[in-house]
XYZ file of C-alpha atoms in Angstrom:
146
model
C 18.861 57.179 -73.810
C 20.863 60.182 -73.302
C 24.672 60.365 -72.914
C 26.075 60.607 -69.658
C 27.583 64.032 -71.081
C 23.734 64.639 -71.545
C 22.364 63.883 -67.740
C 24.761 65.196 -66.277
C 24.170 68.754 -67.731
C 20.542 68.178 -67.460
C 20.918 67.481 -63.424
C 23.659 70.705 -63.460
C 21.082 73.186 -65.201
C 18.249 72.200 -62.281
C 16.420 69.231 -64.225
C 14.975 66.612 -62.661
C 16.193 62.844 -64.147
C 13.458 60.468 -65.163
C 14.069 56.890 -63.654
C 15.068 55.671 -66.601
C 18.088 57.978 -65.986
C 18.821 57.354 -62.538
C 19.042 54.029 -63.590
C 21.075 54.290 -66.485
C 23.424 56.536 -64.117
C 23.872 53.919 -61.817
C 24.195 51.029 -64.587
C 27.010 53.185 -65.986
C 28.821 53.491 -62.575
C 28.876 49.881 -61.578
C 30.005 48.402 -64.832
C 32.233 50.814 -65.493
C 31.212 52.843 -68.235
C 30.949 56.091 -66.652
C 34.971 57.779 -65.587
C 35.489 58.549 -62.166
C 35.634 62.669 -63.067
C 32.100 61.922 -64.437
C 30.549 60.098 -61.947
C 31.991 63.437 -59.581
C 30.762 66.034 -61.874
C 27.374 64.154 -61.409
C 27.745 63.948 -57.876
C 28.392 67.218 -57.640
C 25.030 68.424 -59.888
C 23.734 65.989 -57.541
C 24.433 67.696 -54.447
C 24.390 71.852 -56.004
C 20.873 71.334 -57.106
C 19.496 68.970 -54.925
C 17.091 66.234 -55.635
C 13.046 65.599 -55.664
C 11.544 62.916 -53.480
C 11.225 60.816 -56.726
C 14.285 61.045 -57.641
C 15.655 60.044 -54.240
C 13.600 57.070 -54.185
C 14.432 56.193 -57.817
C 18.125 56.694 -56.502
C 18.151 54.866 -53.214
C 16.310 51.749 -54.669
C 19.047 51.740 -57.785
C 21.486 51.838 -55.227
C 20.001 49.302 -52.917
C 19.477 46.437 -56.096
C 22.930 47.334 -57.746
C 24.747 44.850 -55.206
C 23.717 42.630 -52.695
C 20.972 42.599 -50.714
C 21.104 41.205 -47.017
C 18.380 39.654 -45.546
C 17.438 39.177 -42.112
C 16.504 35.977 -40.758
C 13.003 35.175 -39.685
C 14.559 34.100 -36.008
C 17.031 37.338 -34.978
C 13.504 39.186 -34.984
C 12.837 39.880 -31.187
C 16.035 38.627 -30.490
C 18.135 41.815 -27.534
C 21.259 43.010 -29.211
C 23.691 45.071 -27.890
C 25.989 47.322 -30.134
C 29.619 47.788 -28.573
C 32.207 50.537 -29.766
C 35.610 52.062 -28.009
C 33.444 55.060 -26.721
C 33.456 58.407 -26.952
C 30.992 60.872 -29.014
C 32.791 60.238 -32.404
C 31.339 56.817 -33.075
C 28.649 57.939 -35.569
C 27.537 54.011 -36.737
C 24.863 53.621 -33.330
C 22.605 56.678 -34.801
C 22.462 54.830 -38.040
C 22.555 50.626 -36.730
C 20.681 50.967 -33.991
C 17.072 52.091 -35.831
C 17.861 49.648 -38.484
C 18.001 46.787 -36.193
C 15.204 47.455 -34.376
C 13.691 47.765 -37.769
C 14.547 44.692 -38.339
C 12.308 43.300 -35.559
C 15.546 43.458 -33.343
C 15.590 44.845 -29.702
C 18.532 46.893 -29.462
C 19.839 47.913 -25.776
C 22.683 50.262 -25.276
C 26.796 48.808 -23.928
C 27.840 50.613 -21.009
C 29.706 53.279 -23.925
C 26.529 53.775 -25.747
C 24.210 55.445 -23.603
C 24.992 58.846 -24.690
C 23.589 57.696 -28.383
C 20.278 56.294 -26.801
C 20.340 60.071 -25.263
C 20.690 61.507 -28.435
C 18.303 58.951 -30.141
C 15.267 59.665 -27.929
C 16.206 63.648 -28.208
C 15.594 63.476 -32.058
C 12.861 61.064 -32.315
C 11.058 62.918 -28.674
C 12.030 66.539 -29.881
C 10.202 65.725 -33.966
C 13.354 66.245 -35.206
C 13.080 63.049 -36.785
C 8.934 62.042 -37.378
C 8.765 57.837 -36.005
C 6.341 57.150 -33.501
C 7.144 53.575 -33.825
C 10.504 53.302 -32.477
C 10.472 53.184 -28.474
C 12.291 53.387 -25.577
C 11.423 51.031 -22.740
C 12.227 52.303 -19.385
C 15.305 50.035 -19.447
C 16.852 52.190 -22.612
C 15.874 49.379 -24.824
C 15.438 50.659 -28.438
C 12.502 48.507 -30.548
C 10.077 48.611 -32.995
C 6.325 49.447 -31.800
C-alpha cells in the first residue's frame, strides 16, 4: 500500500485512487493515522481534481461503513411524518430529510413553515434537475416513495 504522502500526490496530479486506496484513506482518518493538514491536503486534491463515479461510490460506501449505520424499522414504513423547523428559506436539512424519509418507505407532509421546500422539491425533481420519477407529490403536498 502506498503512503498517504503517496495518494495524496497521486489524487493532486489527476489520478484516479483504486478502492483499495479510498479505503486505506478513510482507515487512516478514523483511527488516526493520517494528521489533520493531510487529511486537508487530500481533501483539497479531492475537490481541485474532482472524482470518477467509482471513486465516489468507493468513497461514499467507506464513509457510510466507517461508523454506524442506522436502520429503519420495518413499522415507520408508511407511517405520515411531518418535519418542523423555525422557518424561513435558510433551513437547508428538508431538501436533504425529506427524500430520505420517504425513501425510507416514510410519507413525509410539509409543517405549515415548510411548504416553500415542497415548492422547491417538486421544481427540481418536475423541472429534471434532479432525474427520480419515483418520488411523488400527492395533491395534498405529501412527499412519498412511488
Amino acid at each position: 500500500m502506498p503512503s498517504i504522502v503517496d495518494l495524496i500526490r497521486k489524487k493532486r496530479d489527476g489520478g484516479q485512487l483504486t478502492d483499495e486506496e479510498i479505503k486505506f484513506f478513510i482507515e487512516s482518518v478514523t483511527t488516526g493515522r493520517m494528521q489533520d493538514c493531510q487529511i486537508g491536503a487530500m481533501l483539497m486534491a479531492i475537490w481541485q481534481r474532482g472524482m470518477v463515479a467509482a471513486e465516489i461510490r468507493t468513497l461514499t460506501w467507506g464513509m457510510m461503513v466507517s461508523g454506524e449505520v442506522m436502520r429503519w424499522p420495518d413499522d415507520w414504513k408508511r407511517l405520515m411524518v411531518d418535519k418542523h423547523s423555525t422557518g424561513g428559506v435558510g433551513d437547508k436539512v428538508s431538501l436533504v430529510l425529506a427524500p430520505a424519509l420517504a425513501a425510507c418507505g416514510c410519507k413525509v407532509t410539509p409543517g405549515p413553515t415548510q411548504r416553500f421546500y415542497w415548492k422547491t422539491l417538486n421544481s427540481y425533481w418536475y423541472n429534471d434537475s434532479i432525474r427520480s420519477p419515483s418520488f411523488l407529490f400527492s395533491s395534498n403536498d405529501t412527499l412519498y416513495l412511488g
